[in-house]
Amino acid sequence: MLLGLVIRFLLTTSYYQLSVQNWFSLHRLQLLYNHSIQATFNATRIYAPATYSYHCEHVSSLQRYDALLIPSSANDLSKLWEVTFIDFQIQGFNIQEGHFAYAKDCASFFSPAILMGLVMSLILLLVLAYALHMLIHLKSLDRHYECKASPAYFAQMKDNDMGDEKEPLRSSGNETYELRNQQFCKIYI
């Protein structure tokens, strides 16, 4: 246990016209031991609107945690220190009743799951667009039909049998009939 260890956070506030509000940022982190500065780290990408707090799962000087804390100089003793804060949350200004305000999180908007979902949606959209394209350009088969009368003929019917359509056809030995409306079609593709 280090009784003489002090961690000092140097925060700055700035007004940004584009967002029309004040933002705070963690500018520097200093480690003091027995009233002397042992290590100084410059903070990167640790900022939030002044009315919010900042939250991150890991704030560290280690590369495996994305190194948001960078040693201030090569000659400094900071390279000897490894600093990692787990479940880090800070709010420098506008603190009310000792509670953190709504937190701006350091997590990126494009996690692997979200990125994979976007890629799959894009693939499905392309398949749907291709299917619609094929449906729109589908040609009707009516243009490619060539219908002809059937060459199957039978001996001609008697004219008196043509008058009554409801009477069943009778055959008396030599009488034969022609199939008049039979057609066949060829399809050309």
Tab-separated table of C-alpha atoms in Angstrom:
chain	number	residue	atom	x	y	z
A	1	MET	CA	0.000	0.000	0.000
A	2	LEU	CA	1.406	3.355	-1.036
A	3	LEU	CA	0.429	5.942	1.576
A	4	GLY	CA	2.267	8.833	-0.042
A	5	LEU	CA	0.817	8.302	-3.548
A	6	VAL	CA	-1.268	11.137	-4.984
A	7	ILE	CA	-2.931	11.064	-8.407
A	8	ARG	CA	-3.516	14.520	-9.865
A	9	PHE	CA	-5.891	15.099	-12.791
A	10	LEU	CA	-5.403	18.327	-14.729
A	11	LEU	CA	-8.643	19.217	-16.496
A	12	THR	CA	-9.256	22.015	-18.968
A	13	THR	CA	-12.494	23.467	-20.253
A	14	SER	CA	-13.092	24.966	-23.683
A	15	TYR	CA	-16.031	26.455	-25.525
A	16	TYR	CA	-16.731	25.024	-28.981
A	17	GLN	CA	-18.931	27.096	-31.260
A	18	LEU	CA	-19.957	24.131	-33.401
A	19	SER	CA	-21.590	22.330	-30.469
A	20	VAL	CA	-22.526	25.609	-28.742
A	21	GLN	CA	-21.403	24.362	-25.328
A	22	ASN	CA	-18.418	23.998	-23.028
A	23	TRP	CA	-16.425	20.784	-23.090
A	24	PHE	CA	-13.932	19.515	-20.541
A	25	SER	CA	-10.935	17.361	-21.315
A	26	LEU	CA	-8.407	15.523	-19.205
A	27	HIS	CA	-5.212	17.238	-20.231
A	28	ARG	CA	-2.644	15.571	-18.019
A	29	LEU	CA	-2.350	12.990	-15.261
A	30	GLN	CA	0.446	13.264	-12.708
A	31	LEU	CA	1.601	10.693	-10.173
A	32	LEU	CA	3.154	12.222	-7.054
A	33	TYR	CA	4.923	10.227	-4.391
A	34	ASN	CA	6.073	11.900	-1.197
A	35	HIS	CA	5.286	15.351	-2.684
A	36	SER	CA	7.484	14.892	-5.752
A	37	ILE	CA	6.283	14.246	-9.309
A	38	GLN	CA	7.199	10.738	-10.332
A	39	ALA	CA	5.384	10.430	-13.651
A	40	THR	CA	3.386	12.618	-16.020
A	41	PHE	CA	1.046	11.273	-18.703
A	42	ASN	CA	-0.655	13.255	-21.443
A	43	ALA	CA	-4.261	12.163	-21.908
A	44	THR	CA	-5.724	11.678	-25.360
A	45	ARG	CA	-9.388	11.363	-26.379
A	46	ILE	CA	-10.703	11.854	-22.846
A	47	TYR	CA	-13.282	14.615	-23.230
A	48	ALA	CA	-16.995	15.244	-22.763
A	49	PRO	CA	-19.460	18.141	-22.604
A	50	ALA	CA	-19.039	20.059	-19.347
A	51	THR	CA	-22.539	19.060	-18.212
A	52	TYR	CA	-21.729	15.336	-18.710
A	53	SER	CA	-19.273	12.943	-17.153
A	54	TYR	CA	-16.804	10.767	-19.034
A	55	HIS	CA	-16.831	6.975	-18.652
A	56	CYS	CA	-14.523	4.315	-20.042
A	57	GLU	CA	-14.029	0.646	-19.215
A	58	HIS	CA	-10.217	0.992	-19.317
A	59	VAL	CA	-8.063	4.108	-19.221
A	60	SER	CA	-4.493	2.972	-19.342
A	61	SER	CA	-0.942	3.601	-20.447
A	62	LEU	CA	-0.801	0.047	-21.835
A	63	GLN	CA	-1.240	-0.654	-25.548
A	64	ARG	CA	-3.587	-3.591	-24.954
A	65	TYR	CA	-6.122	-1.108	-23.528
A	66	ASP	CA	-5.699	1.380	-26.388
A	67	ALA	CA	-3.217	3.603	-24.449
A	68	LEU	CA	-5.215	6.730	-23.687
A	69	LEU	CA	-2.410	7.834	-21.343
A	70	ILE	CA	0.883	8.594	-23.086
A	71	PRO	CA	4.146	9.395	-21.249
A	72	SER	CA	4.821	13.127	-21.541
A	73	SER	CA	8.473	12.791	-22.552
A	74	ALA	CA	11.021	10.105	-23.319
A	75	ASN	CA	13.331	11.266	-20.512
A	76	ASP	CA	10.613	11.173	-17.868
A	77	LEU	CA	10.237	8.361	-15.338
A	78	SER	CA	6.727	7.758	-16.782
A	79	LYS	CA	7.999	4.836	-18.844
A	80	LEU	CA	8.681	2.962	-15.604
A	81	TRP	CA	5.045	3.271	-14.528
A	82	GLU	CA	2.097	1.272	-15.856
A	83	VAL	CA	-1.167	2.990	-15.037
A	84	THR	CA	-4.574	1.388	-15.600
A	85	PHE	CA	-7.946	2.588	-14.325
A	86	ILE	CA	-10.788	0.073	-14.580
A	87	ASP	CA	-14.358	1.362	-14.931
A	88	PHE	CA	-13.041	4.929	-15.037
A	89	GLN	CA	-15.508	7.801	-14.690
A	90	ILE	CA	-14.680	11.468	-14.225
A	91	GLN	CA	-16.581	14.742	-14.167
A	92	GLY	CA	-14.724	17.939	-13.582
A	93	PHE	CA	-17.444	20.579	-13.603
A	94	ASN	CA	-21.138	21.040	-12.802
A	95	ILE	CA	-21.240	18.306	-10.170
A	96	GLN	CA	-24.624	18.239	-8.429
A	97	GLU	CA	-25.326	16.452	-5.145
A	98	GLY	CA	-22.201	14.289	-5.404
A	99	HIS	CA	-23.517	12.192	-8.300
A	100	PHE	CA	-22.147	11.809	-11.795
A	101	ALA	CA	-24.157	13.300	-14.625
A	102	TYR	CA	-25.058	11.371	-17.764
A	103	ALA	CA	-21.843	9.776	-19.080
A	104	LYS	CA	-20.277	10.124	-22.497
A	105	ASP	CA	-18.784	6.690	-23.084
A	106	CYS	CA	-15.492	5.999	-24.824
A	107	ALA	CA	-16.869	2.934	-26.622
A	108	SER	CA	-16.838	3.347	-30.355
A	109	PHE	CA	-20.000	3.250	-32.418
A	110	PHE	CA	-18.612	0.485	-34.650
A	111	SER	CA	-18.161	-2.562	-32.482
A	112	PRO	CA	-17.491	-5.844	-34.327
A	113	ALA	CA	-21.117	-6.939	-33.881
A	114	ILE	CA	-22.510	-3.703	-35.318
A	115	LEU	CA	-20.037	-3.780	-38.191
A	116	MET	CA	-20.971	-7.401	-39.023
A	117	GLY	CA	-24.667	-6.498	-38.935
A	118	LEU	CA	-24.064	-3.626	-41.347
A	119	VAL	CA	-22.117	-5.873	-43.729
A	120	MET	CA	-24.844	-8.536	-43.675
A	121	SER	CA	-27.529	-5.901	-44.274
A	122	LEU	CA	-25.582	-4.600	-47.249
A	123	ILE	CA	-25.244	-8.104	-48.715
A	124	LEU	CA	-28.972	-8.779	-48.278
A	125	LEU	CA	-29.786	-5.404	-49.848
A	126	LEU	CA	-27.611	-6.228	-52.862
A	127	VAL	CA	-29.305	-9.625	-53.280
A	128	LEU	CA	-32.722	-7.963	-53.084
A	129	ALA	CA	-31.704	-5.310	-55.623
A	130	TYR	CA	-30.427	-8.005	-57.987
A	131	ALA	CA	-33.667	-9.981	-57.618
A	132	LEU	CA	-35.769	-6.873	-58.333
A	133	HIS	CA	-33.575	-6.068	-61.326
A	134	MET	CA	-34.140	-9.564	-62.690
A	135	LEU	CA	-37.916	-9.310	-62.131
A	136	ILE	CA	-38.142	-5.942	-63.865
A	137	HIS	CA	-36.220	-7.179	-66.893
A	138	LEU	CA	-38.115	-10.469	-67.111
A	139	LYS	CA	-39.493	-10.754	-70.637
A	140	SER	CA	-42.982	-11.982	-71.274
A	141	LEU	CA	-43.243	-15.368	-72.967
A	142	ASP	CA	-46.235	-14.191	-75.051
A	143	ARG	CA	-43.914	-12.627	-77.620
A	144	HIS	CA	-42.116	-15.894	-78.211
A	145	TYR	CA	-45.100	-18.123	-78.899
A	146	GLU	CA	-45.788	-19.212	-82.446
A	147	CYS	CA	-49.200	-20.832	-82.637
A	148	LYS	CA	-50.243	-22.956	-85.607
A	149	ALA	CA	-53.348	-24.950	-86.447
A	150	SER	CA	-53.159	-28.657	-85.833
A	151	PRO	CA	-52.294	-30.815	-88.834
A	152	ALA	CA	-54.453	-33.629	-87.447
A	153	TYR	CA	-57.505	-33.782	-89.710
A	154	PHE	CA	-60.322	-36.197	-89.903
A	155	ALA	CA	-62.883	-36.536	-92.648
A	156	GLN	CA	-65.240	-33.580	-92.840
A	157	MET	CA	-68.386	-33.418	-90.744
A	158	LYS	CA	-71.802	-33.250	-92.271
A	159	ASP	CA	-73.342	-29.781	-92.424
A	160	ASN	CA	-76.589	-30.857	-90.770
A	161	ASP	CA	-74.695	-32.014	-87.657
A	162	MET	CA	-73.176	-28.531	-87.251
A	163	GLY	CA	-76.531	-26.896	-86.501
A	164	ASP	CA	-77.249	-28.518	-83.156
A	165	GLU	CA	-74.249	-28.325	-80.810
A	166	LYS	CA	-75.981	-30.016	-77.882
A	167	GLU	CA	-76.683	-33.270	-79.740
A	168	PRO	CA	-74.041	-35.930	-79.031
A	169	LEU	CA	-71.905	-36.963	-81.952
A	170	ARG	CA	-72.917	-40.249	-83.568
A	171	SER	CA	-70.916	-42.371	-85.838
A	172	SER	CA	-72.607	-44.639	-88.370
A	173	GLY	CA	-69.747	-46.562	-89.734
A	174	ASN	CA	-68.104	-44.293	-92.394
A	175	GLU	CA	-68.692	-40.860	-90.861
A	176	THR	CA	-65.644	-39.147	-89.335
A	177	TYR	CA	-65.144	-35.745	-87.765
A	178	GLU	CA	-62.586	-32.948	-87.886
A	179	LEU	CA	-61.195	-31.329	-84.727
A	180	ARG	CA	-61.556	-27.679	-85.744
A	181	ASN	CA	-60.055	-25.525	-82.978
A	182	GLN	CA	-57.170	-27.660	-81.872
A	183	GLN	CA	-53.925	-25.695	-81.829
A	184	PHE	CA	-50.409	-26.385	-80.766
A	185	CYS	CA	-47.734	-23.849	-79.867
A	186	LYS	CA	-43.974	-23.765	-80.066
A	187	ILE	CA	-42.019	-21.752	-77.560
A	188	TYR	CA	-38.780	-20.134	-78.678
A	189	ILE	CA	-36.358	-19.171	-75.954
